[in-house]
Every structure is written in structure tokens, then in C-alpha cells.
XYZ file of C-alpha atoms in Angstrom:
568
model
C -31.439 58.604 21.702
C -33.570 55.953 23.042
C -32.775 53.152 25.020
C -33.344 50.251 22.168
C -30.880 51.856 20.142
C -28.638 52.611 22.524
C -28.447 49.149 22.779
C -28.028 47.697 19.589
C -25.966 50.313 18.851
C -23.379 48.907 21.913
C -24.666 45.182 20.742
C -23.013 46.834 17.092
C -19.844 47.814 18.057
C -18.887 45.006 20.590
C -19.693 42.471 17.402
C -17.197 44.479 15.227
C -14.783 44.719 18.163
C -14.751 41.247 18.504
C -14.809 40.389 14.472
C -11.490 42.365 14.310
C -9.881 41.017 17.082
C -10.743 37.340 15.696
C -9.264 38.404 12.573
C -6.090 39.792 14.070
C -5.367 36.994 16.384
C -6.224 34.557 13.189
C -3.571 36.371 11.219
C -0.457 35.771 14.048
C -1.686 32.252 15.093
C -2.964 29.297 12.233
C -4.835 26.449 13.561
C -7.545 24.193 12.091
C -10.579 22.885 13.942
C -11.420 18.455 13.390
C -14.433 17.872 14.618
C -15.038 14.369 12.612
C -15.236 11.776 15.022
C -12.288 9.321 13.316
C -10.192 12.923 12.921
C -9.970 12.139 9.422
C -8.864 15.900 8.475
C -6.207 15.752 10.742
C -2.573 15.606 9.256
C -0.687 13.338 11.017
C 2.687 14.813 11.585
C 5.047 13.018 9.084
C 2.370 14.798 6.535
C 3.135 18.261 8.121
C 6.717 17.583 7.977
C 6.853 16.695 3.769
C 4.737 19.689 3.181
C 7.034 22.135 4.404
C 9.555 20.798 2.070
C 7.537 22.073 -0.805
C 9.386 25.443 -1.338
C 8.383 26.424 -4.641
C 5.071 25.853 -6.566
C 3.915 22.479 -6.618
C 1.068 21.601 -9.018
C -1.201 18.518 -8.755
C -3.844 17.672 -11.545
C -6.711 15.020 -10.766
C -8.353 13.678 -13.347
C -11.377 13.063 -12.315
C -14.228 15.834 -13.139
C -17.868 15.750 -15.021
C -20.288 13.185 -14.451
C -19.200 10.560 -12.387
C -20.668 7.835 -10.674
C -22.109 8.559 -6.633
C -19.109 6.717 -5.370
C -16.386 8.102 -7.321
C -18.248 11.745 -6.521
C -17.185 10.199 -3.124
C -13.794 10.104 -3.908
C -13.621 13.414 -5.828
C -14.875 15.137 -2.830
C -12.319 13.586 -0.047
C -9.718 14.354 -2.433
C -10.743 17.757 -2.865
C -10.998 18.028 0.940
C -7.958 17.213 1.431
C -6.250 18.937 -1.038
C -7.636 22.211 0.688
C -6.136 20.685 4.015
C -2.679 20.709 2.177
C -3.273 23.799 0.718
C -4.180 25.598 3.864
C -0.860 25.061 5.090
C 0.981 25.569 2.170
C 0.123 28.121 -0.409
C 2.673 26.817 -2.805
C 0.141 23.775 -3.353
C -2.302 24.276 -6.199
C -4.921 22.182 -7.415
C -6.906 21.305 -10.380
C -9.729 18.920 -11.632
C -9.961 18.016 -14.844
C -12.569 15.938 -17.298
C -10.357 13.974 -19.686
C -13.694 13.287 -21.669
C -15.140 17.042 -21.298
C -14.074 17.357 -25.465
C -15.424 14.608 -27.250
C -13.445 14.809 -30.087
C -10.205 15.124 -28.444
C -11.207 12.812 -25.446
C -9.738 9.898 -26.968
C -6.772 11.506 -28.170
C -6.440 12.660 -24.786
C -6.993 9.237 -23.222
C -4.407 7.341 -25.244
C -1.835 10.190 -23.986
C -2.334 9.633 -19.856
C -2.503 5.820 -20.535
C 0.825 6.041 -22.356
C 2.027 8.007 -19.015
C 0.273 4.995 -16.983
C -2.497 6.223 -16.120
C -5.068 3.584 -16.522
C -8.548 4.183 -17.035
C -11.404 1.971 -15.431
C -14.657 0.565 -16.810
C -16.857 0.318 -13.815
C -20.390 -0.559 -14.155
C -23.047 2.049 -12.295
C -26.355 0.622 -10.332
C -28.338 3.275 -10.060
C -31.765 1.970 -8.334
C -31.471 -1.162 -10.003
C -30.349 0.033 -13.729
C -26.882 -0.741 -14.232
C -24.791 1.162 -16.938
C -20.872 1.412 -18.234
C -18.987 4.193 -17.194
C -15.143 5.014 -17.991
C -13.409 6.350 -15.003
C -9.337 7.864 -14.161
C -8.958 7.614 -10.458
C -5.409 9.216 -11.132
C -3.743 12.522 -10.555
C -0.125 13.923 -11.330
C 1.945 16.067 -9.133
C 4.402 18.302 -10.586
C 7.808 19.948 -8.805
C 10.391 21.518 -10.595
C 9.855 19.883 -13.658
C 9.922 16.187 -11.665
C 6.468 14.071 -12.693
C 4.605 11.394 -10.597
C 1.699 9.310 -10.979
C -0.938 9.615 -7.992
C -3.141 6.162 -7.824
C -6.323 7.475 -6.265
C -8.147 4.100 -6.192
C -6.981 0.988 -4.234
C -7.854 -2.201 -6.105
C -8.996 -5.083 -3.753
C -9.624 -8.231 -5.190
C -13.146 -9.220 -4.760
C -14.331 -5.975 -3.576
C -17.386 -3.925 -5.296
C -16.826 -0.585 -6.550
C -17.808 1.184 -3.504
C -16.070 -0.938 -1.033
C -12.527 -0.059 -3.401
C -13.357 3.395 -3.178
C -13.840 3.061 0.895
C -10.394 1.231 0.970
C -9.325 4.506 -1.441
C -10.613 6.788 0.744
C -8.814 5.741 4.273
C -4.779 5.090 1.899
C -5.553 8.855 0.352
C -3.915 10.600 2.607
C -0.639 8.375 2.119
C -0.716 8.435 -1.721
C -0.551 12.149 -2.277
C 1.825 12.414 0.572
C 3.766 9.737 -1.011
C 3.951 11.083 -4.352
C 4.956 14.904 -2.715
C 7.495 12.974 -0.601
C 8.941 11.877 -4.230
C 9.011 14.951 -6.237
C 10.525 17.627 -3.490
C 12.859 15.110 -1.164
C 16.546 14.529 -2.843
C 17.191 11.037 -2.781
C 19.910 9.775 -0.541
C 19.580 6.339 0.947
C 21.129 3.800 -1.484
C 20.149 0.189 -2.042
C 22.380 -2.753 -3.555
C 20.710 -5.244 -5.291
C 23.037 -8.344 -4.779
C 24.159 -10.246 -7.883
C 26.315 -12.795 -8.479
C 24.898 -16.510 -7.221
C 21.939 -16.833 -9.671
C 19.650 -14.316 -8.552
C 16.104 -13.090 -10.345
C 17.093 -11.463 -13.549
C 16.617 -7.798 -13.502
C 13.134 -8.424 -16.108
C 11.903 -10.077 -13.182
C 12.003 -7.654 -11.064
C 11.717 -4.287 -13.434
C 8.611 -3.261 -11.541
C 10.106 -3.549 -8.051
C 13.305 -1.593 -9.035
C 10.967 0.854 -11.065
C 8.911 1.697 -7.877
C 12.176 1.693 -5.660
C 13.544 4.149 -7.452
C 11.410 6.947 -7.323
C 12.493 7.132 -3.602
C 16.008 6.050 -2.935
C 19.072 5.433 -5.292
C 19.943 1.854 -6.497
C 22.622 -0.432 -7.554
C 23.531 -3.728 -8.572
C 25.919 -5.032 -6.525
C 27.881 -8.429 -7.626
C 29.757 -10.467 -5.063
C 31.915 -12.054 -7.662
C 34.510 -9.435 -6.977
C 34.751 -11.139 -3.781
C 36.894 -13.708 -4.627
C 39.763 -11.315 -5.726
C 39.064 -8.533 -3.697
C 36.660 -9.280 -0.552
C 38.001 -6.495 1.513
C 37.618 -4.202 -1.344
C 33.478 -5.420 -2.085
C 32.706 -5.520 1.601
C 34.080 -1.879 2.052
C 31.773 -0.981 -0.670
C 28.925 -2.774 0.471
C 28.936 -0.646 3.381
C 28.168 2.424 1.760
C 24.730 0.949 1.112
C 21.921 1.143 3.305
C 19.894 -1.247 2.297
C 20.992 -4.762 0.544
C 18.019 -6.692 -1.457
C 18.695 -10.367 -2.244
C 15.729 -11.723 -4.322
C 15.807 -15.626 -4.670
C 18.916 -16.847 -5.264
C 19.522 -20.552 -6.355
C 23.374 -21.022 -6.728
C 25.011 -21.817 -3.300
C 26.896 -18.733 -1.161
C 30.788 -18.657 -0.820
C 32.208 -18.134 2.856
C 33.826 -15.048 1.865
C 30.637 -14.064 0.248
C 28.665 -14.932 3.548
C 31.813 -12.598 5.734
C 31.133 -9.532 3.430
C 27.305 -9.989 3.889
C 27.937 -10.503 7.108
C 29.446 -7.772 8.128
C 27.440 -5.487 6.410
C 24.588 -6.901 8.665
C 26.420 -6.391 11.810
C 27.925 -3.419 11.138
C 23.999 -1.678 10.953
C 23.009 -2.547 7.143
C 19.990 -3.439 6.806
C 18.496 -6.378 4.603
C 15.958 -8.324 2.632
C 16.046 -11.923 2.300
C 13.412 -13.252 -0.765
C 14.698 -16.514 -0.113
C 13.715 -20.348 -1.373
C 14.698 -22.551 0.252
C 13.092 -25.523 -2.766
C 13.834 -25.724 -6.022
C 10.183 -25.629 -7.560
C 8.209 -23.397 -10.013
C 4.930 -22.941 -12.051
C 7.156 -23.280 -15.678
C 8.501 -26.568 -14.978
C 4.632 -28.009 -14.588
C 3.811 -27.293 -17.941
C 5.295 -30.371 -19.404
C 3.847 -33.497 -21.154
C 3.205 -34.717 -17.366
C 1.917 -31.915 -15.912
C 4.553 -32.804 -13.035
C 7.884 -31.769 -11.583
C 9.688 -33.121 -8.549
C 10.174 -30.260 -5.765
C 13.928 -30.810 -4.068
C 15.565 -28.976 -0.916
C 17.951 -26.262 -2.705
C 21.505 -25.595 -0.678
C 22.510 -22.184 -0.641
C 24.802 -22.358 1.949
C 23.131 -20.368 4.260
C 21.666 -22.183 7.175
C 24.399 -21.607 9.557
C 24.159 -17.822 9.197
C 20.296 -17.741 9.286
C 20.633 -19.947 12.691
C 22.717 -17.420 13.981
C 20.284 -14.509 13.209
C 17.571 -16.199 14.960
C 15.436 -18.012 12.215
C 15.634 -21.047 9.695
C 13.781 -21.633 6.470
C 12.899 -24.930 6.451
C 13.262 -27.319 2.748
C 9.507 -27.963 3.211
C 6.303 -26.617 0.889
C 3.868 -24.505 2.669
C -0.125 -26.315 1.725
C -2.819 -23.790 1.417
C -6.791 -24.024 1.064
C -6.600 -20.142 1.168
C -4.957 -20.161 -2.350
C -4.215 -18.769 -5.565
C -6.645 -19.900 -8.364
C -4.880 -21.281 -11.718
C -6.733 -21.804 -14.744
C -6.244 -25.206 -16.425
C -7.609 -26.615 -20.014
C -10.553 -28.921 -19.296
C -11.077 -30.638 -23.119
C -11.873 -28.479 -26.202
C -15.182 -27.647 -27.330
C -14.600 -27.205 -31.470
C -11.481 -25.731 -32.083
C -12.043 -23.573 -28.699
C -10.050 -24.678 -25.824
C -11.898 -24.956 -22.506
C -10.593 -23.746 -18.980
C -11.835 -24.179 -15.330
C -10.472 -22.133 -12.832
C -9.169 -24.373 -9.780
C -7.368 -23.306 -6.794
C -3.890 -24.186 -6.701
C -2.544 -24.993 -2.866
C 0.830 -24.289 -3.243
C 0.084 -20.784 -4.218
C -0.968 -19.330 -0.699
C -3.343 -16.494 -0.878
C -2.567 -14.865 2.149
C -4.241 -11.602 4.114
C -2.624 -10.212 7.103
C -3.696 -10.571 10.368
C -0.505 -8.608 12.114
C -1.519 -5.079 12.888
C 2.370 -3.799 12.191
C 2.464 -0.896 9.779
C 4.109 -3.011 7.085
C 0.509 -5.038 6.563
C -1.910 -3.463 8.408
C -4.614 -2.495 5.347
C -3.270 -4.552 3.095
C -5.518 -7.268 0.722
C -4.223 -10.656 -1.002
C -0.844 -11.108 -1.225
C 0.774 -13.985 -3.154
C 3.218 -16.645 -2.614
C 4.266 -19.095 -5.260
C 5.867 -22.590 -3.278
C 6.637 -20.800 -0.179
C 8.734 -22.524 2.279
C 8.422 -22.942 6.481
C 9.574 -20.184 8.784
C 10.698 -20.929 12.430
C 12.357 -18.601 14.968
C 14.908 -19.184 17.734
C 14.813 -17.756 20.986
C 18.324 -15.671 20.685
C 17.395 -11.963 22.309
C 16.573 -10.709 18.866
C 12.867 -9.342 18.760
C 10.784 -11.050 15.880
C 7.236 -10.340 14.348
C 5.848 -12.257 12.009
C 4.347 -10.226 9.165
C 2.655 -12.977 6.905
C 1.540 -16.342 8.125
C -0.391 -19.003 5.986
C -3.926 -19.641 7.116
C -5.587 -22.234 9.548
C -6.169 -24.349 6.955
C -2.481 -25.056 5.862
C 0.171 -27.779 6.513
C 3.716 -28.665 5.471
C 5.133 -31.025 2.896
C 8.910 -32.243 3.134
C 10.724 -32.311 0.299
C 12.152 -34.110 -2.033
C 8.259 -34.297 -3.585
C 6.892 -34.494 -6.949
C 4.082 -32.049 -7.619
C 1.498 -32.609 -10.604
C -1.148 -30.271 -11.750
C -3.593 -33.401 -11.621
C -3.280 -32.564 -7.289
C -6.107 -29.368 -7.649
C -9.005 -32.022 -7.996
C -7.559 -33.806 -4.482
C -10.136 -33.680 -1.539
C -9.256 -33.053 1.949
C -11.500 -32.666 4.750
C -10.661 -29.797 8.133
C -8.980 -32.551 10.075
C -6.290 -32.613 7.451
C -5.092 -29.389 8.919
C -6.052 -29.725 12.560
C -3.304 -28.120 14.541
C -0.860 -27.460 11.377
C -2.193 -24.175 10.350
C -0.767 -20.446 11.003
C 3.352 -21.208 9.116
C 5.374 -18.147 9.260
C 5.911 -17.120 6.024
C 7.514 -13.239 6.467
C 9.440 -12.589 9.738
C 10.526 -9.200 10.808
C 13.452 -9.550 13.047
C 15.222 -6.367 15.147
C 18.071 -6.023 17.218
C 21.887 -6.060 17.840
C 22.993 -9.157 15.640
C 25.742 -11.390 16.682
C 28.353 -12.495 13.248
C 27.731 -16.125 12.344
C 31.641 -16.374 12.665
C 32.255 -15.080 15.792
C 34.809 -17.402 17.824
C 35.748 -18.753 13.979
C 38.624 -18.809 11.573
C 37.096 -15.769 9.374
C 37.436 -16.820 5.384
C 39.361 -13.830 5.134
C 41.252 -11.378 6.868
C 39.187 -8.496 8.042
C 41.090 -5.867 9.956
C 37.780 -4.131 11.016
C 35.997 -7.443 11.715
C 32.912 -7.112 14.226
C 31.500 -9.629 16.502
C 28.393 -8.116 17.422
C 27.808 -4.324 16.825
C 25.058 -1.746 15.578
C 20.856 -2.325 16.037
C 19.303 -3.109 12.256
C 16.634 -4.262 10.833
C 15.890 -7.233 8.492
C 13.071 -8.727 6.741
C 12.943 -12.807 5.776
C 10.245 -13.744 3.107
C 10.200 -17.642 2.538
C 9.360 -17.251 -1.106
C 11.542 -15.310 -3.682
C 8.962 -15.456 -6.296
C 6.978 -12.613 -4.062
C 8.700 -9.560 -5.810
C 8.479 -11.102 -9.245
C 6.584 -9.587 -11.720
C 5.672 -11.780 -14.925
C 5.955 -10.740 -18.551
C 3.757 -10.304 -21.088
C 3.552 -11.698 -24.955
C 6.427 -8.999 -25.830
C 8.292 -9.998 -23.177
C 7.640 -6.438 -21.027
C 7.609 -6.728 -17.819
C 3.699 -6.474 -16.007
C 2.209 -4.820 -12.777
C 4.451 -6.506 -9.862
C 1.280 -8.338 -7.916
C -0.707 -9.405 -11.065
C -1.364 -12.360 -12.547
C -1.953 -12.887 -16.271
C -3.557 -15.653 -16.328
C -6.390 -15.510 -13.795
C -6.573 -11.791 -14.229
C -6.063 -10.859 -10.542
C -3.906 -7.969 -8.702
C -2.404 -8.985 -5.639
C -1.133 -6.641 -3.025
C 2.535 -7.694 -3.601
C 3.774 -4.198 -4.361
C 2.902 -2.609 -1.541
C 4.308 -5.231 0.910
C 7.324 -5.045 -0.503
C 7.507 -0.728 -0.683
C 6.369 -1.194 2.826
C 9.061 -3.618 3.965
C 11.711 -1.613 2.082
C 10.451 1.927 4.194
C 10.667 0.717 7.137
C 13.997 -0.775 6.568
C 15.498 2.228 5.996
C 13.425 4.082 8.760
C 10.516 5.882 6.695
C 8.575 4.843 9.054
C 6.128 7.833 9.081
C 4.931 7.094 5.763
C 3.539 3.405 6.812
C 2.185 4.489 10.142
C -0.495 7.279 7.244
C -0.942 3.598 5.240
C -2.190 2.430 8.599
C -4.580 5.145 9.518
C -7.903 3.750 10.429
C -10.984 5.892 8.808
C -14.924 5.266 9.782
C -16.631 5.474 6.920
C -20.210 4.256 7.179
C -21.670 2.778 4.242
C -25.743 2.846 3.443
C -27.644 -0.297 2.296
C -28.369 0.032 -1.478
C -31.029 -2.828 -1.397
C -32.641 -1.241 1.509
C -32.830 2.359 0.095
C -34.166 0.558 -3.735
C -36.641 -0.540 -1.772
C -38.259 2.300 0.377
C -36.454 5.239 -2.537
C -38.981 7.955 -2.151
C -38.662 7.623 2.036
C -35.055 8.066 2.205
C -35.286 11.107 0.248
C -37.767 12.520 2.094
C -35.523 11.906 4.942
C -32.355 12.791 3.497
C -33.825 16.002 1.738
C -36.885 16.538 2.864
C -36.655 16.723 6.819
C -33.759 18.941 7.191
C -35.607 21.177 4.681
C -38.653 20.899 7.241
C -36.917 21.600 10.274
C -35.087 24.553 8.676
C -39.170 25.826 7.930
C -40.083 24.547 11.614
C -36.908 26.773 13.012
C -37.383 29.491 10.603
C -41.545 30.205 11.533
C -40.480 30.027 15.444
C -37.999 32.167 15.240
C -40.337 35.105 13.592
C -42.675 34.403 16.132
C -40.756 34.454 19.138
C -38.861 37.871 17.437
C -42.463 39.347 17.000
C -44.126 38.516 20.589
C -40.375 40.042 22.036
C -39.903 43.071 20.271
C -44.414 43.865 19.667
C -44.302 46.190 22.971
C -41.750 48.329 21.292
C -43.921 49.003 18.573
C -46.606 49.786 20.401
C -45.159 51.953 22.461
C -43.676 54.299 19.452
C -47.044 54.433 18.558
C -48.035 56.261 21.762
């Protein structure tokens, strides 16, 4: 046998020795290679852990297949991506795309059925090199486990944002939603939360959409305090089976009993959040004859216990240039009314600047006569969450507030040095009772000075979590507002808050993850089109030719002598 084949032949079997030994050694030990630069196909860890808890089949259908816009092909692609991810380390995740409008005569049928199950479509509008068209679009999916259903929102709305910027801001939360929603179908809920009743809090219409998002992931409760006058030992040792107590805005004045069982519930490790206002003013008393209402301090009893904790919520309204708009009628013009949008200052509009996991990402969230925020220095560690902008200012109350104040004019110097007002404090720590070296309201056998490390969240505005109702008197999307149109990022401050209460911590810090995602200049590609497909298409094309012809001639100039010698 001659030497060449000698050696290929040995070049032959050391390939297929090392092919098999690859394969063996990739059958004992599983690992996946990242080489993106922001690690974008790397699961963080809390991921890896809610995937093993998928024991039996778990099927998720995303609905969005066929034709579909370059930026929502985007999206379809990093969703299927990481669907594989999940898949790759659990086979009993399966995966399908479908085309709601593939059938055009059932496609509307079809339509009407997933917007009945909430999934809403979108009308986007596509610019393709200048020539804009309509486009229908579901940026959902649904997730099936053991015959337990949940929505998957694949796009992120941002107010003000174009199409492609949402589907960016889609793109870097993906990860968390369809964790999130496999999180909700395979865990068994345990952690309970008490929504406190009993001293005028937001009726349970108000807050339908909080409660209905709540409870896909923990268990809930309404839990009165009127029991406390009979019984306080009794409520307060039934508090404390809760993990979690919510008190959203109330406006009739706390009991001291009432204050011991919350109390105690606080030091004893439960955790809380306070939607509190501290003035007694809302958008439904302005539309009057006048157009005005007065805005007065409101006495909830309170103060003492906040002081204590490390924070007070002061009777004053919060000022904003960075605010909500509110559309007003102008005149009529025929028997059409007329309306001008104007931005109403006591509305804050307010994006995070705190990098903590509860905000970080987040858009617009909105605040409806939010009230002052200071902390005391008491050992307790305290982050503020939400804070007005620099172009903000306090007003004491009692005040009267008109509608007529949108068309006021102010200048920077009205704010100079006034800006930045707490408005959403996180506080930690070891919390001392407000009546500790006190006569107690009531006798308390088990009564704690200072005991367990919680958690608590303070929001100077109840009106946060409320969601308004429509014509029908349903309750809408917690975050939007009817009548300018606009979505607000109020849900998912308040989910966030509420996880990391209760220590889901894991699923915030995949809401935080950071994703580089460059984006190209449209106007710049319209204008040179036929360059920047050359270069997008045409060079690698080229230097697969360039590496292709070099190749054949560097294989023919090595191997010619052979041939010429087996013609010898």
C-alpha cells in the first residue's frame, strides 16, 4: 500500500476515533456553549431551577407564524431560540408556532376565540423602505401543564416607543415571561396573602386586576380587622398565618388594637405593603360644576407607627412637570365636543432611576395625588424605589385644586432644589413594635418588642394598584388609562414589589437582565438600499467564492506531484 494512503487511511480512523469518543463523552456529560457577547443564551439559574420542576409534558403554543413584519420575525426567532434552550434541558418541553390567520375563513372565528381568552391582537403599521402598510399581529403564547392554562405576553408595551424599540424591550423581559408563566402552571401555590379590610379600603372592583394577577402565583384572602374589636387575639393569631399583608389606600382612621395586631404581624417576620394616602383628593371629585375640589390632610392614625418603622408620609401633594396627560373639553365645534390633551401635575409620570430588581427595566409608572416620603435614620436599611423628577415640588395641604391649574406657567427656578420626593421606599431589617415600653391596647401573651428580619414596601399613593372601569362597569388593564389611551407600567411594579416580598427574588433579578441588542438605522439603509445588501448578502457570498477558489488552488499545487508521480 502506498504511503498517501497509508496516511489518510490513519488520518480516517483517528477522525472516527475521535467522532465516537465526542459522542460518548457528550452522552454522560450535557453542557451548552454561549458565545454571544451579552450571554444572552445563558439560563440564569433560577430558570434552571423552574425547569426541572416540569415533570410531565408541558406544551407551549405561540401564536405568531406566516408573514410577519422584520421586527416581529425578530421576535419569533429569539423566542424560538430560546424555546430550544428550554427544550435542550428538558425534553418534556414542546413547542409549537402557529398562524391564527393561516385559514381565512376560520381566521376570524379563530381570532374572536384567543381574544375571549385575552389574548389581544395588535395593529401595527409596517415601513418597509418608506411604504407603510397595516398588519394584525398576536405577540402571545399559552403554556399548558396538567390541564392548568396561562397567557404568555410576548411583547412589552412602552409608551412612546416605535414598534421595533417594543420588540427590543420584548426581547431582553423574554426570558422572564415564559419562565414566569412555567413557574405558574407546575409550582403548587403556598405563600398566602391577606388583603386587609375593614377601615375603608379600595373596593375589591378596584383592584380585580391586581388580585387577578396575584393569584396565579400565591393564595389570597381578605382579611377584615373588624373582628378585632371582639376578638384581637383571635385575628392577630390568624394574621400570622399569612405571609404577606396588602393594605391598598385606606381612608377611615386605624384602631390601637388594630395597629397591635398589624403590628405584630410586622415584627413577628410578616411582611407588608403600604398603598397609603396620606390626602384626601381624587380625579372624580374635579368633575363638578367648578372644576375644583379642596385637597385636606386625611388621619389614619398611623403616624406614630410609621415613625417607628423609620419613615413618614407627609399630608403634602407631590407637583410634577413629568406628568400624566388628561384630556379636557376645549368648546364644541357643532354638536361635536372638542378636547386638548394637557398635562396634569398632580399625576406624576414617573421612570425609575434605582437599578434594584423591583424597577430596573421598567417604563412610566403612574401616580394619581401622591404624597411626600421622608426616612429616619433608625438602623433599618431603606431604598427608594420611585422618586418624582427634578422638576417637582411640594404643596401643603389643606389646598383647593381646579382643573383650570393645567394652563399655569412656571419657569425651572420654580423647582430649583425641590426636585427628586420619595415616592416608594423599600425598607429592610429587624423592626422595633411602635409600642414597645407602652401600655399594649390589649393583652398579648406572645407580645414582641423587636424580633424577626422582613421586608416592607411604602407607596405614597394608594391609587397606584387601581385599575379603572369601563362603561359596563368591568374592571380594565391595572396601568391603563381610558381616557388618554395610555398603559402605564403599574402592574409590573406592583408583581415586582409583591415577589420580592415574599422572597421570589430570582424571578426579578431575569426581569433585570441586561441584553445588547444593536439596532440598524432605517433612514440610513432607505437611503443607500442596494449597498447594504450588497454588503449584507453580497460580500459574505464573495468571500465564501474568494475562500472557496483558494482553497482548490492551494489543494491542487499540494497534492499535483502525486499525480505526476502515478503517472511515472
Amino acid at each position: 500500500m502506498k504511503a498517501s494512503n497509508k496516511l489518510n487511511l490513519k488520518t480516517l480512523g483517528i477522525t472516527i476515533f475521535v467522532l465516537i469518543v465526542l459522542n460518548v463523552l457528550g452522552s454522560l456529560f450535557f453542557y451548552r456553549f454561549d458565545l454571544t457577547k451579552d450571554k444572552r443564551y445563558t439560563l440564569s439559574p433560577t430558570t434552571l431551577q423552574i425547569l426541572k420542576q416540569v415533570e410531565n409534558p408541558l406544551s407551549v403554543k405561540i401564536y405568531m407564524e406566516g408573514e410577519l413584519p422584520a421586527d416581529f420575525r425578530r421576535l419569533q426567532q429569539e423566542t424560538k431560540q430560546l424555546l430550544e434552550e428550554f427544550q435542550a434541558y428538558n425534553s418534556n418541553i414542546v413547542f409549537e408556532f402557529v398562524n391564527p390567520m393561516e385559514n381565512e375563513d376560520e381566521s376570524m372565528d379563530f381570532a374572536k376565540s384567543l381574544f375571549q381568552k385575552g389574548l389581544t391582537p395588535i395593529n401595527i403599521t409596517v415601513d418597509d423602505k418608506g411604504k407603510q402598510s397595516q398588519a394584525m399581529v398576536f405577540p402571545w403564547a399559552i403554556a399548558v401543564y396538567n390541564n392548568k392554562e396561562v397567557n404568555i405576553p410576548l411583547l412589552k408595551n412602552r409608551m412612546g416607543a416605535s414598534t421595533t424599540e417594543k420588540v427590543i424591550g420584548s426581547i431582553q423581559h423574554l426570558e422572564y415571561s415564559i419562565t414566569d408563566a412555567i413557574n405558574k402552571v407546575t409550582k403548587t401555590k403556598s405563600k398566602k396573602i391577606a388583603i386587609i379590610k375593614g377601615n375603608g379600603e379600595l373596593k375589591e372592583s378596584h383592584i380585580a386586576k391586581m388580585l387577578m394577577q396575584v393569584h396565579e402565583s400565591y393564595l389570597l384572602g381578605p382579611f377584615t380587622l373588624d373582628s378585632v374589636a371582639k376578638n384581637p387575639n383571635g385575628t392577630l393569631k390568624e394574621l400570622k398565618k399569612y405571609d404577606l399583608a396588602i393594605i391598598a389606600k385606606p381612608t377611615e382612621k386605624f384602631s390601637d388594637e388594630e395597629k397591635e395586631v398589624l403590628d405584630q404581624f410586622i415584627v413577628n417576620g410578616g411582611k407588608t405593603l403600604w398603598l397609603i394616602d396620606q390626602v384626601a383628593a381624587d380625579m372624580d371629585s374635579l368633575y363638578n360644576d367648578s372644576g375644583a375640589t379642596l385637597a385636606y390632610p386625611r388621619d389614619l392614625n398611623l403616624n406614630d407607627m410609621f415613625f417607628k418603622y423609620g419613615f413618614r408620609i407627609n399630608p403634602e401633594l407631590v407637583k410634577d412637570e413629568q406628568a400624566s396627560p388628561i384630556k379636557l373639553a376645549i368648546g364644541e365645534q357643532g354638536s361635536a365636543t372638542q378636547y386638548q390633551e394637557f398635562r396634569w401635575k398632580f399625576a406624576p409620570e414617573v421612570f425609575p432611576t434605582s437599578k434594584h430588581p423591583i424597577v430596573k427595566n421598567l417604563g412610566g409608572i403612574k401616580f394619581d395625588f401622591a404624597n411626600q416620603i421622608d426616612t429616619l435614620k433608625n438602623g433599618i436599611k431603606k431604598t427608594v424605589l420611585l422618586q418624582s423628577s427634578q422638576y417637582s415640588k411640594v404643596i401643603g395641604t389643606p389646598f383647593e385644586i381646579s382643573l383650570g391649574m393645567v394652563e399655569e406657567k412656571t419657569t425651572p427656578q420654580d423647582y430649583l432644589n425641590k426636585g427628586h420626593i420619595p415616592l416608594a421606599v423599600l425598607l429592610e431589617g429587624s423592626f422595633h413594635s411602635v409600642f414597645e415600653n407602652r401600655v399594649l391596647p390589649f393583652k398579648d401573651d406572645s407580645f414582641t418588642a423587636s424580633g424577626k428580619p422582613t421586608k416592607m414596601i411604602v407607596v405614597a399613593d394608594g391609587d397606584i394598584t387601581r385599575n379603572q372601569l369601563d362603561k359596563n362597569g368591568m374592571p380594565v388593564e391595572l396601568g391603563y388609562d381610558q381616557r388618554t389611551g395610555k398603559l402605564y407600567d403599574n402592574k409590573d411594579f406592583i408583581m415586582n414589589s409583591i415577589n420580592y416580598l415574599l422572597d421570589d427574588t430570582g424571578l426579578i433579578n431575569i426581569r433585570s437582565k441586561d441584553l445588547e441588542l444593536p439596532l440598524l438605522d432605517k433612514e440610513k439603509v432607505y437611503e443607500s438600499y442596494t449597498t447594504t445588501q450588497f454588503i449584507t448578502i453580497g460580500v459574505p457570498i464573495l468571500i465564501l467564492a474568494v475562500f472557496g477558489l483558494v482553497f482548490t488552488f492551494v489543494r491542487k499545487r499540494k497534492y499535483s506531484h502525486i499525480d505526476v508521480n502515478k503517472k511515472m
